[in-house]
Amino acid sequence: MLIFEEMCVNLHPNWNLFRLMRQIKTICLLLMAAFAVTSCLKSKEDNTTKYADAAITSFSLGTLNRYVHTTSKSGADSVYRTTLAGASYVFHIDHVQQLIYNTDSLPVDADLKHVLCSVTTKNNGTLVIKDVASDTLRYYSSADSIDFTEPRIFMVWSNDGEGFKEYKVCVNKHKEKENQFVWHQMASSDKLVPLSNLHAYYYEGEIYLTGDNGDVSETYHVDKDGKLTAYDSSSSRLPDGIKKWIGTTSEEIYALSNDNRLMVSRDDGKTWEEDMLDEDASMLPVRDIAFVSYPLYYATNTEYALMVGNRSVEQYPQERIAMVWRKIVDNDPYTPEGIWTYMERSDYNQLALPRLENLSLVAYDDAILAIGGADITPGVVSSRYAQFYVSRDDGITWKQNSSYTFPDGFNTETNSVAMIADDEYNLWLFCGTTGQIWRGRLNKLAWEYVYE
């Protein structure tokens, strides 16, 4: 560089003046650039828009802890921690009433004391949270857990500082376990004590109960509190040739004839004819018969009828499972009559319905529940009314379910139990011999669901 400068000096006598002019030019260029940057920054600041709108535009929960209570087979209680995806619960924002809430409540065991949430405000407004016990305000941070065991107040200011809005945030959770079944014992009835072969029916919002008192059949009406009142059933007495009512769909009545044929009436019992079977009539149950029918969910104006029961112990002593028959009844005009189908089972099927005495069926919680007394298979020793059997495949398989157990205090000395469900999802048990009456309900069936 020095050599280059010496050469330049030799070539240009006014080299010092040339170098000074070049430095002045550089300084001018720098000043012009600084002025341009300053002008741009000032222009950008002047064009910034401020908004007066204040609102919360979205609200969601993060991952919550859930403390689940369990009971082991030995009866020991334990609690374990798991997690719950809070983001799967939709929160609605009512700007008019200034409410934020979830219609699908969280489980009863969700921990609401330490909750992370994500909140978005309009135009990046400033968001603060009011303390529960004072008027102290603190800035919202998505990294800070919040106690939502009670409603919380969120306040938002617009980014120009002029607009303001306050919201009450309610995180709803259930107060009871959804799959817990709760029983209540009603007043016992002396009218039940002498009755056997009990059966319950639900017709037009009312419960009716029939049973045998020796050789006499008695019928009772049951009110909402379980009180029994004698009912004149002379209009529905068995016609000649019929020994047992079985059940009804909306259009058909079924009964068992004196010679063990399955009969049907399609004119309210005025006339009877033998119903059609896809199997030999010898496979029909002749004792402990229970029946249930319900709408078929995948076909309109169609019902599913299910009949279970047992064959004669004397004729079939080694049989270990109940007989299960089904029928699909299409109530549309000009459709073919349905045929009863025998649901064949092997004695080695571990999920078949056992051969229980005094069977009773009911449709409940999108399933079929079955109960019965002792196993009548010769040589088999079992307890009366020890457990519920649940079928969720229309009678094909029957399993035990932890949600359904007999109530504490249930007297198993009863000789017969009639089970029925009403339109408020109450499950009723009427017990012969002991006179006990029980009413229970699966918690979740009583909840009011809101769809938005």
Short mmCIF file of C-alpha atoms in Angstrom, two decimals:
data_model
loop_
_atom_site.label_atom_id
_atom_site.label_comp_id
_atom_site.label_asym_id
_atom_site.label_seq_id
_atom_site.Cartn_x
_atom_site.Cartn_y
_atom_site.Cartn_z
CA MET A 1 0.00 0.00 0.00
CA LEU A 2 2.83 2.35 0.84
CA ILE A 3 4.46 1.60 -2.50
CA PHE A 4 1.15 2.35 -4.23
CA GLU A 5 0.76 5.66 -2.39
CA GLU A 6 4.35 6.71 -3.20
CA MET A 7 3.66 5.98 -6.85
CA CYS A 8 0.50 8.09 -6.68
CA VAL A 9 2.37 10.96 -5.06
CA ASN A 10 4.94 10.83 -7.80
CA LEU A 11 2.19 10.77 -10.41
CA HIS A 12 -0.05 13.44 -8.83
CA PRO A 13 1.52 16.51 -7.28
CA ASN A 14 -1.88 17.39 -5.65
CA TRP A 15 -2.27 13.99 -4.02
CA ASN A 16 -3.03 15.35 -0.54
CA LEU A 17 -5.90 17.45 -1.90
CA PHE A 18 -7.27 14.42 -3.79
CA ARG A 19 -7.23 12.27 -0.65
CA LEU A 20 -9.05 14.97 1.35
CA MET A 21 -11.80 15.25 -1.26
CA ARG A 22 -12.28 11.49 -1.22
CA GLN A 23 -12.71 11.49 2.58
CA ILE A 24 -15.28 14.30 2.43
CA LYS A 25 -17.25 12.36 -0.17
CA THR A 26 -17.29 9.28 2.06
CA ILE A 27 -18.56 11.29 5.05
CA CYS A 28 -21.35 12.79 2.93
CA LEU A 29 -22.47 9.36 1.77
CA LEU A 30 -22.59 8.12 5.37
CA LEU A 31 -24.66 11.12 6.46
CA MET A 32 -27.10 10.60 3.61
CA ALA A 33 -27.53 6.91 4.52
CA ALA A 34 -28.13 7.73 8.18
CA PHE A 35 -30.74 10.33 7.21
CA ALA A 36 -32.50 7.80 4.97
CA VAL A 37 -32.62 5.20 7.76
CA THR A 38 -33.93 7.76 10.24
CA SER A 39 -36.60 8.84 7.78
CA CYS A 40 -37.71 5.24 7.21
CA LEU A 41 -37.93 4.51 10.91
CA LYS A 42 -39.91 7.65 11.53
CA SER A 43 -42.25 6.83 8.66
CA LYS A 44 -42.82 3.29 9.98
CA GLU A 45 -43.58 4.54 13.51
CA ASP A 46 -46.04 7.07 12.21
CA ASN A 47 -47.96 4.36 10.26
CA THR A 48 -48.46 1.97 13.23
CA THR A 49 -52.22 1.34 13.81
CA LYS A 50 -53.66 1.20 17.30
CA TYR A 51 -56.90 -0.73 18.00
CA ALA A 52 -59.55 -0.07 20.61
CA ASP A 53 -61.16 -3.54 20.42
CA ALA A 54 -60.64 -5.73 23.47
CA ALA A 55 -61.64 -9.41 23.34
CA ILE A 56 -60.52 -12.95 24.02
CA THR A 57 -60.69 -14.85 20.74
CA SER A 58 -59.68 -18.37 21.79
CA PHE A 59 -59.29 -20.42 24.94
CA SER A 60 -58.02 -23.99 25.40
CA LEU A 61 -56.56 -26.19 28.12
CA GLY A 62 -53.23 -27.93 28.12
CA THR A 63 -52.48 -31.40 29.51
CA LEU A 64 -54.08 -32.02 32.90
CA ASN A 65 -53.29 -34.50 35.62
CA ARG A 66 -55.91 -37.07 36.46
CA TYR A 67 -55.92 -39.08 39.70
CA VAL A 68 -57.81 -42.33 39.22
CA HIS A 69 -59.08 -44.38 42.15
CA THR A 70 -59.10 -48.16 41.73
CA THR A 71 -59.90 -51.18 43.86
CA SER A 72 -57.94 -54.40 43.47
CA LYS A 73 -59.47 -57.88 43.49
CA SER A 74 -58.49 -58.16 47.14
CA GLY A 75 -60.43 -54.99 47.95
CA ALA A 76 -57.39 -52.75 48.48
CA ASP A 77 -57.78 -49.13 47.38
CA SER A 78 -55.15 -47.35 45.34
CA VAL A 79 -54.76 -44.13 43.33
CA TYR A 80 -52.62 -43.68 40.26
CA ARG A 81 -51.84 -40.58 38.20
CA THR A 82 -52.47 -40.32 34.49
CA THR A 83 -52.92 -37.43 32.08
CA LEU A 84 -55.84 -35.93 30.20
CA ALA A 85 -55.67 -34.01 26.91
CA GLY A 86 -57.41 -30.77 27.83
CA ALA A 87 -57.25 -29.52 24.24
CA SER A 88 -59.90 -32.09 23.26
CA TYR A 89 -62.52 -30.22 25.33
CA VAL A 90 -64.02 -27.35 23.36
CA PHE A 91 -64.52 -24.02 25.13
CA HIS A 92 -67.24 -21.63 24.00
CA ILE A 93 -66.79 -17.85 24.20
CA ASP A 94 -69.97 -15.86 24.83
CA HIS A 95 -68.97 -12.25 24.18
CA VAL A 96 -72.41 -10.91 25.10
CA GLN A 97 -72.56 -12.49 28.55
CA GLN A 98 -68.75 -12.39 28.81
CA LEU A 99 -68.51 -16.08 29.68
CA ILE A 100 -66.03 -18.75 28.63
CA TYR A 101 -67.06 -22.34 29.40
CA ASN A 102 -67.02 -25.98 28.26
CA THR A 103 -70.26 -27.91 27.72
CA ASP A 104 -68.51 -31.29 27.71
CA SER A 105 -67.44 -31.55 31.34
CA LEU A 106 -64.08 -32.96 32.36
CA PRO A 107 -63.93 -36.23 34.37
CA VAL A 108 -64.55 -35.99 38.10
CA ASP A 109 -60.95 -36.99 38.88
CA ALA A 110 -59.30 -34.28 36.72
CA ASP A 111 -56.98 -31.95 38.67
CA LEU A 112 -58.24 -28.38 38.15
CA LYS A 113 -55.95 -26.83 40.72
CA HIS A 114 -52.89 -26.79 38.47
CA VAL A 115 -53.91 -26.08 34.89
CA LEU A 116 -52.03 -24.61 31.95
CA CYS A 117 -54.17 -22.82 29.38
CA SER A 118 -53.64 -21.09 26.05
CA VAL A 119 -55.46 -17.78 25.52
CA THR A 120 -55.45 -15.54 22.45
CA THR A 121 -56.56 -11.91 22.50
CA LYS A 122 -57.66 -9.70 19.64
CA ASN A 123 -54.84 -7.61 18.16
CA ASN A 124 -52.48 -8.77 20.93
CA GLY A 125 -54.40 -7.05 23.70
CA THR A 126 -52.99 -7.18 27.22
CA LEU A 127 -54.41 -9.99 29.36
CA VAL A 128 -54.43 -10.22 33.15
CA ILE A 129 -56.00 -12.58 35.70
CA LYS A 130 -57.68 -11.52 38.92
CA ASP A 131 -56.70 -13.40 42.06
CA VAL A 132 -59.38 -15.50 43.73
CA ALA A 133 -59.23 -13.93 47.19
CA SER A 134 -58.31 -10.33 46.33
CA ASP A 135 -58.39 -7.67 43.62
CA THR A 136 -54.74 -8.27 42.80
CA LEU A 137 -54.10 -8.63 39.07
CA ARG A 138 -51.26 -10.50 37.44
CA TYR A 139 -50.22 -10.79 33.83
CA TYR A 140 -51.28 -13.95 32.04
CA SER A 141 -48.52 -16.33 30.98
CA SER A 142 -49.06 -19.62 29.18
CA ALA A 143 -46.26 -21.07 31.33
CA ASP A 144 -48.03 -20.39 34.66
CA SER A 145 -50.52 -22.89 36.08
CA ILE A 146 -53.90 -21.57 37.15
CA ASP A 147 -56.34 -22.80 39.79
CA PHE A 148 -59.67 -23.44 38.03
CA THR A 149 -61.42 -25.16 40.93
CA GLU A 150 -63.74 -22.16 40.85
CA PRO A 151 -64.56 -19.58 38.13
CA ARG A 152 -61.74 -17.13 37.35
CA ILE A 153 -61.90 -13.55 36.05
CA PHE A 154 -59.81 -12.69 32.99
CA MET A 155 -59.43 -9.02 31.94
CA VAL A 156 -58.22 -7.82 28.58
CA TRP A 157 -57.19 -4.31 27.44
CA SER A 158 -56.91 -3.25 23.82
CA ASN A 159 -53.47 -2.36 22.51
CA ASP A 160 -54.30 1.38 22.52
CA GLY A 161 -55.16 1.15 26.22
CA GLU A 162 -58.71 2.46 25.70
CA GLY A 163 -60.79 -0.72 25.21
CA PHE A 164 -61.52 -3.14 28.08
CA LYS A 165 -63.48 -6.36 28.58
CA GLU A 166 -63.88 -8.81 31.45
CA TYR A 167 -64.65 -12.53 31.13
CA LYS A 168 -65.64 -15.17 33.67
CA VAL A 169 -63.93 -18.46 32.80
CA CYS A 170 -65.64 -21.63 34.07
CA VAL A 171 -63.93 -24.99 33.66
CA ASN A 172 -66.70 -27.52 34.24
CA LYS A 173 -66.08 -31.05 35.45
CA HIS A 174 -68.41 -33.81 36.54
CA LYS A 175 -69.28 -34.22 40.20
CA GLU A 176 -69.64 -37.99 39.94
CA LYS A 177 -67.99 -40.85 38.08
CA GLU A 178 -69.64 -41.51 34.75
CA ASN A 179 -69.56 -45.33 34.94
CA GLN A 180 -70.48 -45.62 38.59
CA PHE A 181 -73.80 -47.28 39.35
CA VAL A 182 -75.55 -45.98 42.49
CA TRP A 183 -78.26 -48.04 44.20
CA HIS A 184 -80.96 -46.78 46.58
CA GLN A 185 -83.09 -49.11 48.68
CA MET A 186 -86.78 -48.29 48.52
CA ALA A 187 -89.36 -49.27 51.13
CA SER A 188 -89.86 -53.04 51.16
CA SER A 189 -93.28 -54.46 50.31
CA ASP A 190 -95.07 -57.32 52.06
CA LYS A 191 -96.98 -57.90 48.81
CA LEU A 192 -93.79 -59.30 47.23
CA VAL A 193 -93.04 -61.81 49.97
CA PRO A 194 -95.39 -64.64 48.82
CA LEU A 195 -94.71 -64.13 45.10
CA SER A 196 -92.57 -66.28 42.82
CA ASN A 197 -91.95 -66.25 39.08
CA LEU A 198 -91.83 -62.45 39.16
CA HIS A 199 -91.87 -60.43 35.92
CA ALA A 200 -91.91 -56.65 35.41
CA TYR A 201 -93.26 -54.71 32.40
CA TYR A 202 -92.94 -51.08 31.39
CA TYR A 203 -95.92 -49.83 29.44
CA GLU A 204 -96.75 -46.21 28.49
CA GLY A 205 -94.56 -44.79 31.25
CA GLU A 206 -95.80 -47.12 34.00
CA ILE A 207 -94.33 -50.19 35.71
CA TYR A 208 -96.43 -53.32 36.18
CA LEU A 209 -95.42 -56.38 38.15
CA THR A 210 -96.81 -59.92 37.95
CA GLY A 211 -96.07 -62.95 40.10
CA ASP A 212 -97.51 -66.24 41.25
CA ASN A 213 -98.99 -66.54 44.72
CA GLY A 214 -99.41 -70.30 44.80
CA ASP A 215 -101.78 -71.13 41.95
CA VAL A 216 -103.04 -67.55 41.64
CA SER A 217 -101.41 -64.93 39.44
CA GLU A 218 -101.30 -61.41 40.90
CA THR A 219 -100.61 -58.11 39.12
CA TYR A 220 -99.53 -54.82 40.68
CA HIS A 221 -98.97 -51.27 39.49
CA VAL A 222 -95.75 -49.64 40.76
CA ASP A 223 -95.57 -45.87 41.33
CA LYS A 224 -92.49 -43.62 41.14
CA ASP A 225 -91.58 -44.39 44.76
CA GLY A 226 -91.87 -48.16 44.36
CA LYS A 227 -95.22 -48.52 46.11
CA LEU A 228 -97.30 -51.48 44.88
CA THR A 229 -101.04 -51.23 44.24
CA ALA A 230 -103.20 -54.18 43.19
CA TYR A 231 -104.13 -53.97 39.51
CA ASP A 232 -107.08 -55.61 37.78
CA SER A 233 -105.55 -57.55 34.93
CA SER A 234 -108.66 -59.54 33.99
CA SER A 235 -108.53 -58.12 30.45
CA SER A 236 -105.08 -59.63 29.91
CA ARG A 237 -105.58 -63.09 31.38
CA LEU A 238 -104.13 -66.01 29.48
CA PRO A 239 -106.37 -67.34 26.70
CA ASP A 240 -107.15 -71.02 26.33
CA GLY A 241 -104.17 -73.05 25.21
CA ILE A 242 -101.59 -70.48 26.41
CA LYS A 243 -99.64 -71.14 29.59
CA LYS A 244 -97.18 -68.25 29.71
CA TRP A 245 -96.78 -64.73 28.40
CA ILE A 246 -93.29 -64.10 27.04
CA GLY A 247 -93.17 -60.47 25.88
CA THR A 248 -94.17 -57.94 23.25
CA THR A 249 -92.83 -55.71 20.54
CA SER A 250 -94.86 -52.71 19.39
CA GLU A 251 -96.83 -54.88 16.95
CA GLU A 252 -96.57 -58.47 18.20
CA ILE A 253 -97.29 -60.43 21.41
CA TYR A 254 -95.47 -63.68 22.18
CA ALA A 255 -96.52 -66.55 24.42
CA LEU A 256 -95.77 -70.20 25.12
CA SER A 257 -98.54 -72.70 24.48
CA ASN A 258 -99.47 -75.59 26.76
CA ASP A 259 -97.53 -77.93 24.47
CA ASN A 260 -94.46 -75.62 24.42
CA ARG A 261 -94.97 -74.03 21.01
CA LEU A 262 -93.97 -70.39 20.49
CA MET A 263 -97.13 -68.45 19.63
CA VAL A 264 -97.63 -64.95 18.21
CA SER A 265 -100.59 -62.56 18.09
CA ARG A 266 -100.69 -59.53 15.79
CA ASP A 267 -104.16 -58.30 16.82
CA ASP A 268 -103.72 -57.56 20.54
CA GLY A 269 -104.23 -61.16 21.60
CA LYS A 270 -107.53 -61.82 19.82
CA THR A 271 -106.09 -64.57 17.65
CA TRP A 272 -102.96 -66.66 17.91
CA GLU A 273 -100.80 -68.65 15.53
CA GLU A 274 -97.56 -70.56 15.82
CA ASP A 275 -94.57 -68.33 15.06
CA MET A 276 -91.89 -69.32 12.56
CA LEU A 277 -88.57 -70.80 13.71
CA ASP A 278 -85.32 -71.50 11.86
CA GLU A 279 -84.55 -74.43 14.17
CA ASP A 280 -86.39 -77.36 15.66
CA ALA A 281 -88.88 -76.34 18.35
CA SER A 282 -87.15 -78.69 20.79
CA MET A 283 -84.48 -75.96 21.18
CA LEU A 284 -87.03 -73.52 22.62
CA PRO A 285 -86.80 -72.67 26.33
CA VAL A 286 -89.68 -73.93 28.46
CA ARG A 287 -88.73 -72.42 31.84
CA ASP A 288 -86.97 -69.35 33.30
CA ILE A 289 -87.92 -67.44 30.13
CA ALA A 290 -86.95 -63.77 29.87
CA PHE A 291 -87.59 -61.38 27.00
CA VAL A 292 -86.54 -57.92 25.85
CA SER A 293 -87.15 -55.85 22.71
CA TYR A 294 -85.77 -52.54 21.51
CA PRO A 295 -85.51 -50.46 18.31
CA LEU A 296 -82.87 -51.60 15.85
CA TYR A 297 -80.54 -48.63 15.47
CA TYR A 298 -79.51 -49.32 11.86
CA ALA A 299 -83.01 -49.85 10.42
CA THR A 300 -86.04 -47.57 10.72
CA ASN A 301 -89.33 -48.89 12.08
CA THR A 302 -87.62 -52.17 12.98
CA GLU A 303 -87.28 -53.89 16.35
CA TYR A 304 -84.96 -56.51 17.78
CA ALA A 305 -86.55 -59.15 20.02
CA LEU A 306 -84.43 -61.37 22.24
CA MET A 307 -85.64 -64.37 24.25
CA VAL A 308 -83.55 -66.42 26.68
CA GLY A 309 -84.43 -69.30 28.95
CA ASN A 310 -83.77 -72.92 29.76
CA ARG A 311 -84.92 -76.30 28.55
CA SER A 312 -86.20 -79.00 30.88
CA VAL A 313 -83.60 -80.14 33.39
CA GLU A 314 -85.11 -83.62 33.40
CA GLN A 315 -84.82 -84.00 29.62
CA TYR A 316 -81.49 -82.19 29.21
CA PRO A 317 -79.61 -82.61 32.50
CA GLN A 318 -76.12 -81.98 31.13
CA GLU A 319 -76.87 -78.67 29.42
CA ARG A 320 -74.75 -75.86 30.83
CA ILE A 321 -75.91 -72.74 28.97
CA ALA A 322 -79.17 -70.94 28.38
CA MET A 323 -81.09 -71.06 25.11
CA VAL A 324 -80.90 -67.73 23.25
CA TRP A 325 -83.26 -66.83 20.38
CA ARG A 326 -83.63 -63.60 18.43
CA LYS A 327 -86.07 -62.12 15.96
CA ILE A 328 -85.92 -59.00 13.77
CA VAL A 329 -89.38 -57.48 13.41
CA ASP A 330 -89.92 -55.11 10.48
CA ASN A 331 -93.04 -53.06 11.22
CA ASP A 332 -93.34 -51.55 7.73
CA PRO A 333 -96.45 -52.73 5.85
CA TYR A 334 -96.18 -55.47 3.22
CA THR A 335 -92.85 -56.74 4.57
CA PRO A 336 -92.26 -60.46 5.21
CA GLU A 337 -92.87 -61.75 8.72
CA GLY A 338 -89.73 -62.20 10.79
CA ILE A 339 -88.38 -65.60 11.78
CA TRP A 340 -87.00 -66.57 15.18
CA THR A 341 -83.32 -67.53 14.90
CA TYR A 342 -81.62 -69.85 17.35
CA MET A 343 -78.23 -68.48 18.40
CA GLU A 344 -76.30 -71.72 18.64
CA ARG A 345 -73.70 -71.99 21.38
CA SER A 346 -71.15 -74.53 22.49
CA ASP A 347 -71.00 -75.73 26.09
CA TYR A 348 -67.32 -74.74 25.99
CA ASN A 349 -68.04 -71.12 25.11
CA GLN A 350 -66.79 -69.10 28.07
CA LEU A 351 -68.90 -66.09 27.09
CA ALA A 352 -72.25 -67.85 26.85
CA LEU A 353 -75.11 -67.00 29.20
CA PRO A 354 -75.15 -69.57 32.05
CA ARG A 355 -78.14 -71.80 32.74
CA LEU A 356 -79.63 -69.68 35.53
CA GLU A 357 -83.04 -69.98 37.13
CA ASN A 358 -85.55 -67.11 37.06
CA LEU A 359 -83.74 -65.19 34.33
CA SER A 360 -84.54 -61.53 33.76
CA LEU A 361 -83.48 -59.25 30.87
CA VAL A 362 -83.50 -55.51 30.30
CA ALA A 363 -82.15 -53.14 27.62
CA TYR A 364 -79.93 -50.56 29.32
CA ASP A 365 -77.02 -48.29 28.35
CA ASP A 366 -76.93 -49.56 24.74
CA ALA A 367 -76.57 -53.11 26.05
CA ILE A 368 -78.61 -55.98 27.41
CA LEU A 369 -78.35 -56.83 31.11
CA ALA A 370 -79.19 -60.29 32.40
CA ILE A 371 -79.53 -61.57 35.97
CA GLY A 372 -80.64 -64.88 37.43
CA GLY A 373 -80.62 -67.14 40.42
CA ALA A 374 -78.50 -70.22 40.94
CA ASP A 375 -77.18 -72.34 38.08
CA ILE A 376 -79.64 -75.21 37.58
CA THR A 377 -77.17 -77.56 35.88
CA PRO A 378 -77.06 -80.78 37.97
CA GLY A 379 -73.88 -80.98 40.01
CA VAL A 380 -73.07 -77.27 39.67
CA VAL A 381 -73.03 -75.26 42.88
CA SER A 382 -73.47 -71.50 42.52
CA SER A 383 -74.80 -68.51 44.42
CA ARG A 384 -78.11 -66.83 43.69
CA TYR A 385 -77.97 -63.45 42.00
CA ALA A 386 -74.19 -63.23 42.24
CA GLN A 387 -73.52 -61.00 39.22
CA PHE A 388 -74.84 -59.17 36.19
CA TYR A 389 -74.16 -60.38 32.67
CA VAL A 390 -73.82 -57.73 29.94
CA SER A 391 -74.15 -58.24 26.19
CA ARG A 392 -73.19 -55.46 23.80
CA ASP A 393 -73.59 -57.55 20.65
CA ASP A 394 -77.33 -58.27 20.83
CA GLY A 395 -77.06 -61.47 22.82
CA ILE A 396 -74.11 -63.18 21.14
CA THR A 397 -71.66 -62.91 24.05
CA TRP A 398 -72.24 -62.18 27.74
CA LYS A 399 -69.60 -60.66 29.98
CA GLN A 400 -69.31 -59.36 33.50
CA ASN A 401 -68.97 -55.59 33.86
CA SER A 402 -67.56 -53.80 36.91
CA SER A 403 -70.14 -51.02 36.54
CA TYR A 404 -72.98 -53.42 37.34
CA THR A 405 -73.04 -55.18 40.69
CA PHE A 406 -75.83 -56.03 43.10
CA PRO A 407 -76.28 -53.42 45.83
CA ASP A 408 -74.76 -53.76 49.28
CA GLY A 409 -77.47 -55.20 51.49
CA PHE A 410 -79.13 -57.16 48.69
CA ASN A 411 -80.66 -60.29 50.20
CA THR A 412 -79.76 -63.29 48.04
CA GLU A 413 -82.35 -65.45 49.82
CA THR A 414 -84.92 -64.18 47.33
CA ASN A 415 -86.45 -66.87 45.14
CA SER A 416 -87.16 -64.55 42.20
CA VAL A 417 -86.16 -61.07 41.05
CA ALA A 418 -87.90 -58.98 38.40
CA MET A 419 -85.73 -56.36 36.68
CA ILE A 420 -87.03 -53.43 34.62
CA ALA A 421 -85.81 -50.01 33.42
CA ASP A 422 -87.96 -46.88 33.21
CA ASP A 423 -87.71 -43.88 30.87
CA GLU A 424 -85.55 -41.97 33.38
CA TYR A 425 -82.83 -44.63 33.12
CA ASN A 426 -83.65 -46.06 36.54
CA LEU A 427 -83.06 -49.77 36.94
CA TRP A 428 -85.49 -51.50 39.32
CA LEU A 429 -85.18 -54.80 41.19
CA PHE A 430 -88.29 -56.36 42.79
CA CYS A 431 -87.53 -59.31 45.05
CA GLY A 432 -89.82 -62.14 46.02
CA THR A 433 -89.53 -63.77 49.46
CA THR A 434 -87.56 -60.84 50.94
CA GLY A 435 -89.86 -58.05 49.68
CA GLN A 436 -86.88 -55.83 48.89
CA ILE A 437 -87.15 -53.11 46.23
CA TRP A 438 -84.07 -51.42 44.80
CA ARG A 439 -83.70 -48.54 42.35
CA GLY A 440 -80.41 -47.52 40.80
CA ARG A 441 -78.94 -45.62 37.88
CA LEU A 442 -75.70 -45.40 35.97
CA ASN A 443 -74.49 -41.85 36.63
CA LYS A 444 -73.73 -40.85 33.05
CA LEU A 445 -77.23 -41.75 31.83
CA ALA A 446 -78.72 -39.04 34.04
CA TRP A 447 -76.45 -36.31 32.72
CA GLU A 448 -77.86 -33.67 30.44
CA TYR A 449 -75.89 -33.48 27.21
CA VAL A 450 -75.55 -30.18 25.37
CA TYR A 451 -74.60 -30.23 21.69
CA GLU A 452 -73.34 -27.06 20.03
#
